[in-house]
PDB file of C-alpha atoms in Angstrom:
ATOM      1  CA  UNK A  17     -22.104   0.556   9.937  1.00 85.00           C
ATOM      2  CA  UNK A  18     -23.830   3.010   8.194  1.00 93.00           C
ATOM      3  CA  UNK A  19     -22.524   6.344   6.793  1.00 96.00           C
ATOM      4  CA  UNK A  20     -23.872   9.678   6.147  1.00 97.00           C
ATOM      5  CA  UNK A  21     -23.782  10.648   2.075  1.00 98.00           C
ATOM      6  CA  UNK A  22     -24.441  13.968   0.737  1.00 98.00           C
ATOM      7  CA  UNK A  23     -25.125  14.518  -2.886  1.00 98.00           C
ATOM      8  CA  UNK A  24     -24.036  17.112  -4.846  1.00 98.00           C
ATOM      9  CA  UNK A  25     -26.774  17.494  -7.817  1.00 97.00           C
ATOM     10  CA  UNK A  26     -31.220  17.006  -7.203  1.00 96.00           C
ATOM     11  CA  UNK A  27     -31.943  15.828 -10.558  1.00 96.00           C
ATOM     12  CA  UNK A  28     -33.144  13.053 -12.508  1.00 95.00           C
ATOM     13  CA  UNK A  29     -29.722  11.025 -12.073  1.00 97.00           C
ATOM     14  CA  UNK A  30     -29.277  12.152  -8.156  1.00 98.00           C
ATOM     15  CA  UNK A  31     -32.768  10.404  -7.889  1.00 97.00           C
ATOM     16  CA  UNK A  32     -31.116   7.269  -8.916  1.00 97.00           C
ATOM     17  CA  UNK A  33     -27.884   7.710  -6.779  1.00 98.00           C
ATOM     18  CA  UNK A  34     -29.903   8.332  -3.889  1.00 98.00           C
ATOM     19  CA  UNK A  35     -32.197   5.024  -4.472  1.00 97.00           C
ATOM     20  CA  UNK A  36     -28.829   3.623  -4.212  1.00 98.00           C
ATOM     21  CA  UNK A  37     -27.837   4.715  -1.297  1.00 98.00           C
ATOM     22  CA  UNK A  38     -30.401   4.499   0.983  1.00 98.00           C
ATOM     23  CA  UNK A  39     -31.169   0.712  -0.369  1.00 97.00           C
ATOM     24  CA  UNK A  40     -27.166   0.333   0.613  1.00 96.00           C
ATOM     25  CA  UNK A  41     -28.076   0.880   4.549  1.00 96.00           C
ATOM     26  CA  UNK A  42     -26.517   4.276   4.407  1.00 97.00           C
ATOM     27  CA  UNK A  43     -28.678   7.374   5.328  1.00 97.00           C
ATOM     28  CA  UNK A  44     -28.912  10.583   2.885  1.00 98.00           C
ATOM     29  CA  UNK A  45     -28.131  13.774   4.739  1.00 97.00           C
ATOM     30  CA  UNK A  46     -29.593  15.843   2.186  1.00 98.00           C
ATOM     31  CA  UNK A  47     -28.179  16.933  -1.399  1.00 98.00           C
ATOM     32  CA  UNK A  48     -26.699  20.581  -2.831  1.00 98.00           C
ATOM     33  CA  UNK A  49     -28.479  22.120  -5.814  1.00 98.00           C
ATOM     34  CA  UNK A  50     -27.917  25.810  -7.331  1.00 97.00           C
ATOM     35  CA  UNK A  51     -31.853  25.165  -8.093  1.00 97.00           C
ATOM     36  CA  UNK A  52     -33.514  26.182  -5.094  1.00 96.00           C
ATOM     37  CA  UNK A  53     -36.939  24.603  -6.395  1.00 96.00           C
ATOM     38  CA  UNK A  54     -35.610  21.316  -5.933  1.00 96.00           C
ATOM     39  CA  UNK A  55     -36.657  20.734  -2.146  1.00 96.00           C
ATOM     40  CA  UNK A  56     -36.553  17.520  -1.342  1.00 96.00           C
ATOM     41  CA  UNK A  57     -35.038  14.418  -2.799  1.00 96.00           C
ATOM     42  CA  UNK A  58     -36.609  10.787  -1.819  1.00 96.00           C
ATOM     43  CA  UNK A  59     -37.180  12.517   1.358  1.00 95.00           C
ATOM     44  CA  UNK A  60     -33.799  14.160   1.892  1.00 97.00           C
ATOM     45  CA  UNK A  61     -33.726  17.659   2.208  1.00 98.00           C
ATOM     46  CA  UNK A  62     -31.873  20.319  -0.079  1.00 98.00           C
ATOM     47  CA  UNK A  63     -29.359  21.844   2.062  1.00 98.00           C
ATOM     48  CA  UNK A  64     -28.090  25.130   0.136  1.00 97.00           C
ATOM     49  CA  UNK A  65     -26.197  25.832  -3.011  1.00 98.00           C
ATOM     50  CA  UNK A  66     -23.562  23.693  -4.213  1.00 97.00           C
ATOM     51  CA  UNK A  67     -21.002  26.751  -2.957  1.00 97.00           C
ATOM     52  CA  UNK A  68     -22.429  25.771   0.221  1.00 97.00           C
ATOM     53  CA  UNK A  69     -19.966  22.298   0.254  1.00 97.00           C
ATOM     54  CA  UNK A  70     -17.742  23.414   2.699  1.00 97.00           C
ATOM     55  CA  UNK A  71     -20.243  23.847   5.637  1.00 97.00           C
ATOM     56  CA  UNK A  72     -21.125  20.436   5.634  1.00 97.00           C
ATOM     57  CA  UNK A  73     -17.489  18.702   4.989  1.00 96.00           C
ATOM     58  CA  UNK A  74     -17.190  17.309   7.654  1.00 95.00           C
ATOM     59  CA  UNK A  75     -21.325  16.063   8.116  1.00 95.00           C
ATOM     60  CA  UNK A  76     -20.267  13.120   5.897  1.00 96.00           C
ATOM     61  CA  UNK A  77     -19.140  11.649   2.518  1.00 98.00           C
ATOM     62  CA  UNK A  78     -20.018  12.962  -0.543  1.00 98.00           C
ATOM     63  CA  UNK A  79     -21.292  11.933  -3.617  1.00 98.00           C
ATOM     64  CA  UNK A  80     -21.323  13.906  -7.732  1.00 98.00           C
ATOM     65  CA  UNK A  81     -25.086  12.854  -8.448  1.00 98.00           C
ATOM     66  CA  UNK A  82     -24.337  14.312 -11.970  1.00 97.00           C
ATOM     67  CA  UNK A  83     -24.514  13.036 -15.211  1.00 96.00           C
ATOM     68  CA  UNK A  84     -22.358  14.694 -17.255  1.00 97.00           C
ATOM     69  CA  UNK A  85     -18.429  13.704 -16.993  1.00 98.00           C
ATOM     70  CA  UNK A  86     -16.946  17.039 -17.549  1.00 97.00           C
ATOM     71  CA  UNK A  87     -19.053  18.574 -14.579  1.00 97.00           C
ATOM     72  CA  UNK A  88     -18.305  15.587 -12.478  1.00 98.00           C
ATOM     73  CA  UNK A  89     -14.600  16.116 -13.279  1.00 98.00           C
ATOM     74  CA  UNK A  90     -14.904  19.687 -12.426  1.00 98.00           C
ATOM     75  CA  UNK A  91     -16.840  19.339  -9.228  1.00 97.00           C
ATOM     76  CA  UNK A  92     -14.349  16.404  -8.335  1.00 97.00           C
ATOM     77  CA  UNK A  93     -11.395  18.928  -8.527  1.00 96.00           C
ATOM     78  CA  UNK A  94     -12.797  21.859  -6.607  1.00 96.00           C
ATOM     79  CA  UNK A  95     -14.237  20.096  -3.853  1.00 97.00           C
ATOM     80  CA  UNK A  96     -12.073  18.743  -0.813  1.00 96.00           C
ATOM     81  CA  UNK A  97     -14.406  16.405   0.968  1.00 97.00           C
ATOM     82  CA  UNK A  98     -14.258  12.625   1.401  1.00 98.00           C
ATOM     83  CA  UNK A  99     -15.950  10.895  -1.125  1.00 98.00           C
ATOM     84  CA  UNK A 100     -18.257   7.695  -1.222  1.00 98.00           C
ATOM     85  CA  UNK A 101     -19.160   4.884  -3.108  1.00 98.00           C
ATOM     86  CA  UNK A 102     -22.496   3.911  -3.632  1.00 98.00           C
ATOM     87  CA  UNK A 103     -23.130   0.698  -4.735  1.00 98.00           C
ATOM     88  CA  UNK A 104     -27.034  -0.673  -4.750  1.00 98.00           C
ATOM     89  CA  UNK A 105     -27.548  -4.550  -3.269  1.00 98.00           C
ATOM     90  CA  UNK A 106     -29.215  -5.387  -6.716  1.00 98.00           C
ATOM     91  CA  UNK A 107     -25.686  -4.744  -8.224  1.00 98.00           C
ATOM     92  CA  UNK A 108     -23.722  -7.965  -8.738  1.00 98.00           C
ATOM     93  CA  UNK A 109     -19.516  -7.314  -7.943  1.00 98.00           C
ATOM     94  CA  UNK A 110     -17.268  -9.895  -8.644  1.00 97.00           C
ATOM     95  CA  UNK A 111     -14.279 -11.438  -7.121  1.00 97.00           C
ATOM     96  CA  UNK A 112     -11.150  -9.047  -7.321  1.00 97.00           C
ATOM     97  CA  UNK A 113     -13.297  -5.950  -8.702  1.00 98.00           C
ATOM     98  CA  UNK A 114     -12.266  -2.566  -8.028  1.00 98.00           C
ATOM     99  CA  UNK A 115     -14.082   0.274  -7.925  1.00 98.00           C
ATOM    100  CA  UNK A 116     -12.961   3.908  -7.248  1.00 98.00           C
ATOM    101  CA  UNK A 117     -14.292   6.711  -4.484  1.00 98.00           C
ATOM    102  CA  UNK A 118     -17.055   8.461  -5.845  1.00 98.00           C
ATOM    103  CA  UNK A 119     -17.939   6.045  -8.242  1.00 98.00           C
ATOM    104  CA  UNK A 120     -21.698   4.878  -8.155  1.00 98.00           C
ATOM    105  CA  UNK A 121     -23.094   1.494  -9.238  1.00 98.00           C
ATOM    106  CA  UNK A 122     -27.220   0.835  -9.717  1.00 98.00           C
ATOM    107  CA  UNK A 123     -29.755  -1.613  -9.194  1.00 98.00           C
ATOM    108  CA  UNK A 124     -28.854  -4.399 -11.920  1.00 98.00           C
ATOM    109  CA  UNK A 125     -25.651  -3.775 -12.998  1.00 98.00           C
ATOM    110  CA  UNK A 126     -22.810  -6.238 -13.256  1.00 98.00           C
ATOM    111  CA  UNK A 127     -19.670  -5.725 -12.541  1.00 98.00           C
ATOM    112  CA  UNK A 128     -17.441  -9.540 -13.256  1.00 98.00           C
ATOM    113  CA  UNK A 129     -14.001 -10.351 -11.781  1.00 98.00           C
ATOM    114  CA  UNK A 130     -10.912  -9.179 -12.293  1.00 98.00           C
ATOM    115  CA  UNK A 131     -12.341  -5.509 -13.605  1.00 98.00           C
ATOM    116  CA  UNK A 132     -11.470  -1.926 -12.321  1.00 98.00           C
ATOM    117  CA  UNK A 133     -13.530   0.862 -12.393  1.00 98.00           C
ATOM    118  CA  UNK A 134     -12.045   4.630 -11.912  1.00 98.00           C
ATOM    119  CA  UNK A 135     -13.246   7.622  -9.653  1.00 98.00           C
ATOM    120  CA  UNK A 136     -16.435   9.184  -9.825  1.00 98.00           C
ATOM    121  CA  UNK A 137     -17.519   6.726 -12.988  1.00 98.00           C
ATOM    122  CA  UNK A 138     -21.051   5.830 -13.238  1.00 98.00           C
ATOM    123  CA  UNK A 139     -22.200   2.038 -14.218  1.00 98.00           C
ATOM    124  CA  UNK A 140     -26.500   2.605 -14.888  1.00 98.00           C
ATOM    125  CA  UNK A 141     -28.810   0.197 -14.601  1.00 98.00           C
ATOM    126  CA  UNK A 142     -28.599  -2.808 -16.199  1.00 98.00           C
ATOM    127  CA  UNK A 143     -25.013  -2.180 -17.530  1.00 98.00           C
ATOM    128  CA  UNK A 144     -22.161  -4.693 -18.303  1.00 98.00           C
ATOM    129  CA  UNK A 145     -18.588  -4.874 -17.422  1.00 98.00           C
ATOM    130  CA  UNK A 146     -17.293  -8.171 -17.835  1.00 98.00           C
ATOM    131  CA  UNK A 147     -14.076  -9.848 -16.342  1.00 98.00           C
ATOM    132  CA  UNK A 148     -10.835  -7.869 -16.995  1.00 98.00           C
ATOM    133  CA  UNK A 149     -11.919  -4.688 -18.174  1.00 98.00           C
ATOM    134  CA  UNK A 150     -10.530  -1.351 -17.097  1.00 98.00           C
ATOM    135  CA  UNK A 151     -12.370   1.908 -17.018  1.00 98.00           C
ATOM    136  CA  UNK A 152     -10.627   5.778 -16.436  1.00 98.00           C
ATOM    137  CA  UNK A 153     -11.978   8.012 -14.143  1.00 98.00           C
ATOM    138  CA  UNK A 154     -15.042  10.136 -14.760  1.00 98.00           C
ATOM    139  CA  UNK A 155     -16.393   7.483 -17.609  1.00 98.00           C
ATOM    140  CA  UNK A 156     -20.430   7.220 -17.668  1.00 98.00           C
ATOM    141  CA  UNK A 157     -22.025   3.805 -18.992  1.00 98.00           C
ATOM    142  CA  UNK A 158     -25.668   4.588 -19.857  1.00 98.00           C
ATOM    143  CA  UNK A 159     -28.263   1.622 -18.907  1.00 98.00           C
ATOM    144  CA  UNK A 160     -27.958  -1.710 -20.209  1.00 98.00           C
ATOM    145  CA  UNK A 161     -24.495  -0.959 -21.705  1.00 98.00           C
ATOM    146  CA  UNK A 162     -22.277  -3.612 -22.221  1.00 98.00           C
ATOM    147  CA  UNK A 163     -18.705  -3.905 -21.935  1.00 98.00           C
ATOM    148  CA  UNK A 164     -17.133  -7.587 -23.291  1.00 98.00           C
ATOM    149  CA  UNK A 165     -14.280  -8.924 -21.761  1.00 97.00           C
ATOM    150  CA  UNK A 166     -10.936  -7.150 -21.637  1.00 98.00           C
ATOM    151  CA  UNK A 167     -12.156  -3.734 -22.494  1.00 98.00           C
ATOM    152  CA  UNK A 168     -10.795  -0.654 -21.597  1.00 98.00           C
ATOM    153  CA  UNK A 169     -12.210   2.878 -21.265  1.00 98.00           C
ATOM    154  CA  UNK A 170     -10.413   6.298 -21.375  1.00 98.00           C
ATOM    155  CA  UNK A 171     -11.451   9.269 -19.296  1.00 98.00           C
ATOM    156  CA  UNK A 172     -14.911  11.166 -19.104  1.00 98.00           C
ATOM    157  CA  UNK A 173     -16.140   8.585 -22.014  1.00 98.00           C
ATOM    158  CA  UNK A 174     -19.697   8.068 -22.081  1.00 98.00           C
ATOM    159  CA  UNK A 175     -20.855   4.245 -23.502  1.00 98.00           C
ATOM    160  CA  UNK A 176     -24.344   4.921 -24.469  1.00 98.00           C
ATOM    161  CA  UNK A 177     -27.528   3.172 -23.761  1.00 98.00           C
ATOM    162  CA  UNK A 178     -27.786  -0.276 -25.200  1.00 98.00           C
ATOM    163  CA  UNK A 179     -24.518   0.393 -26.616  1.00 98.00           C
ATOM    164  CA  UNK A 180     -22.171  -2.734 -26.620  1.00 98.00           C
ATOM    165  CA  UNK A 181     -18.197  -2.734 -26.914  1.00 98.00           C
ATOM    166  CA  UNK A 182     -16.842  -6.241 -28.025  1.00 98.00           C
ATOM    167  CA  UNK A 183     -14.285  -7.871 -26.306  1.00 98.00           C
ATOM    168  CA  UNK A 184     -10.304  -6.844 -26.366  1.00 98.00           C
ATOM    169  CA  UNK A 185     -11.286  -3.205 -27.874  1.00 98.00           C
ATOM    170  CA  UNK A 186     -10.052  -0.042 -26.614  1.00 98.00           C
ATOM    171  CA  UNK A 187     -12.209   3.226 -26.348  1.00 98.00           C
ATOM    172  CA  UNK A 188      -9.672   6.455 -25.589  1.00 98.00           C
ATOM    173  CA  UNK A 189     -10.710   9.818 -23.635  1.00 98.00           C
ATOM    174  CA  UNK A 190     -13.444  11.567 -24.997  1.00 98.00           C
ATOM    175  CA  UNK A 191     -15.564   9.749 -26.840  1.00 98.00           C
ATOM    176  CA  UNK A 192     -19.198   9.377 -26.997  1.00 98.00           C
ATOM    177  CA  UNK A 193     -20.686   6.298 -28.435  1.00 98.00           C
ATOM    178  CA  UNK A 194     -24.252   6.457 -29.202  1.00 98.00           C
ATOM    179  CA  UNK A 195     -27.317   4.461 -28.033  1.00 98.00           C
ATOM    180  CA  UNK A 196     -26.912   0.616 -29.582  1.00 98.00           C
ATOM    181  CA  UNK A 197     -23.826   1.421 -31.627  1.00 98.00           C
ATOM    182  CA  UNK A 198     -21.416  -1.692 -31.575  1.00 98.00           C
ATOM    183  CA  UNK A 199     -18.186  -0.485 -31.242  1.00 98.00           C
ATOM    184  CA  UNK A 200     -16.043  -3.629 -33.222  1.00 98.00           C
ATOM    185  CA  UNK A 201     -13.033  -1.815 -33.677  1.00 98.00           C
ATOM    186  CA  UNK A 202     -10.054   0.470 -31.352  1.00 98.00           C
ATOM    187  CA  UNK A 203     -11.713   3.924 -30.886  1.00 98.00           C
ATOM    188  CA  UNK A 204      -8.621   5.972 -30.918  1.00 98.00           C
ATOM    189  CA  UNK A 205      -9.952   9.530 -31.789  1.00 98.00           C
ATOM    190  CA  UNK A 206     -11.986  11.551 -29.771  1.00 98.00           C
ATOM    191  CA  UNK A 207     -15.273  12.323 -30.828  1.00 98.00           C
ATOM    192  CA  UNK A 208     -18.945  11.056 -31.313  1.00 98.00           C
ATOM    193  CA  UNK A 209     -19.322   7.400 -32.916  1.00 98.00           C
ATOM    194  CA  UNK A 210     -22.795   5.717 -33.688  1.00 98.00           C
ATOM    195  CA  UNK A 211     -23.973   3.239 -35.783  1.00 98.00           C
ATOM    196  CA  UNK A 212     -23.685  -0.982 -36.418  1.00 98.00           C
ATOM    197  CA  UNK A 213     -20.360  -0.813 -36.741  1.00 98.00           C
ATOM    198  CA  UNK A 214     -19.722   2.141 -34.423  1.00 98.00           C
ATOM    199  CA  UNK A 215     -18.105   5.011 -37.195  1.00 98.00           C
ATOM    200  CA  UNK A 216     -17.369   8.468 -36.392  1.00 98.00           C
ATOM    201  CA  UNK A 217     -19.756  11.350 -36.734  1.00 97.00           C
ATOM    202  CA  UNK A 218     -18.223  14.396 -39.002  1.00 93.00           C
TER     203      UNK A 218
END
């Protein structure tokens, strides 16, 4: 049956959530943006400020159509609604896979069996999680990331584009790792890594 999503955020990303959605069989209300020039969104309408959540709690489930962890973390704290998951037909979900409320996965992606993925997480197009791996809540992997088997992900991490994390390795909370950097060793320091192998930025 389908069900009525809002999105909080109008941008670039929410364009992508949205696709998602409405591919899904659900229907898209309409989305909350502070940016009043955003109007419409793949034909959904803007429906007030973000502040404005409350008056349409209980018009549907939500969704953080916002790319940056932090601000999904904060948004995810301060808002009492009941969340979706969006998760586009093109996807491919494996046997035993988890994946958390508010968590969003696009066209392309593959998610293999056994692995979990947190709340509010976002798995781009094109991205990899193989069998077994487990990723923390608010973690963003950017399009055509890859995850090998085993891996595991600590909070509000963002695996970037092209990026790849070999199988077994550990990335803690915090961490950025840069477009195609090859992460071939435990990341257990916060901070920015890039580079073939992945090193930490000063």
């Amino acid at each position: 049956m389908p069900v009525d999503v809002i999105l909080i955020g109008g941008g670039g990303h929410a364009k992508v959530v949205a696709d998602a959605v409405l591919r899904s069989g659900d229907r898209l209300l309409g989305f909350l943006d502070d940016d009043a020039r955003k109007t419409e969104l793949l034909g959904a309408p803007r429906l007030g400020a973000v502040s404005d959540w409350a008056n349409y709690a209980d018009a549907g489930r939500f969704l953080l159509a916002v790319g940056d962890n932090r601000m999904r973390e904060a948004l995810a704290q301060k808002l009492s609604v009941r969340w979706h998951i969006a998760i586009h037909p093109a996807a491919v979900i494996g046997e035993g896979v988890r994946v958390g409320e508010g968590s969003a996965v696009m066209a392309g992606a593959v998610v293999n069996a056994g692995a979990a993925v947190g709340r509010h997480c976002i798995v781009n197009t094109g991205a990899v999680v193989e069998h077994d791996n487990r990723i923390a809540d608010f973690v963003h992997l950017s399009p055509r990331a890859t995850l090998c088997g085993s891996v595991s992900v600590g909070e509000r991490s963002h695996i970037g584009a092209g990026a790849v994390v070999i199988n077994n390795r550990s990335v803690c909370a915090d961490v950025v790792v840069g477009a195609g950097a090859v992460v071939a060793r435990d990341i257990t320091e916060p901070g920015t890594y890039v580079g073939v192998p992945a090193r930490r930025l000063p």
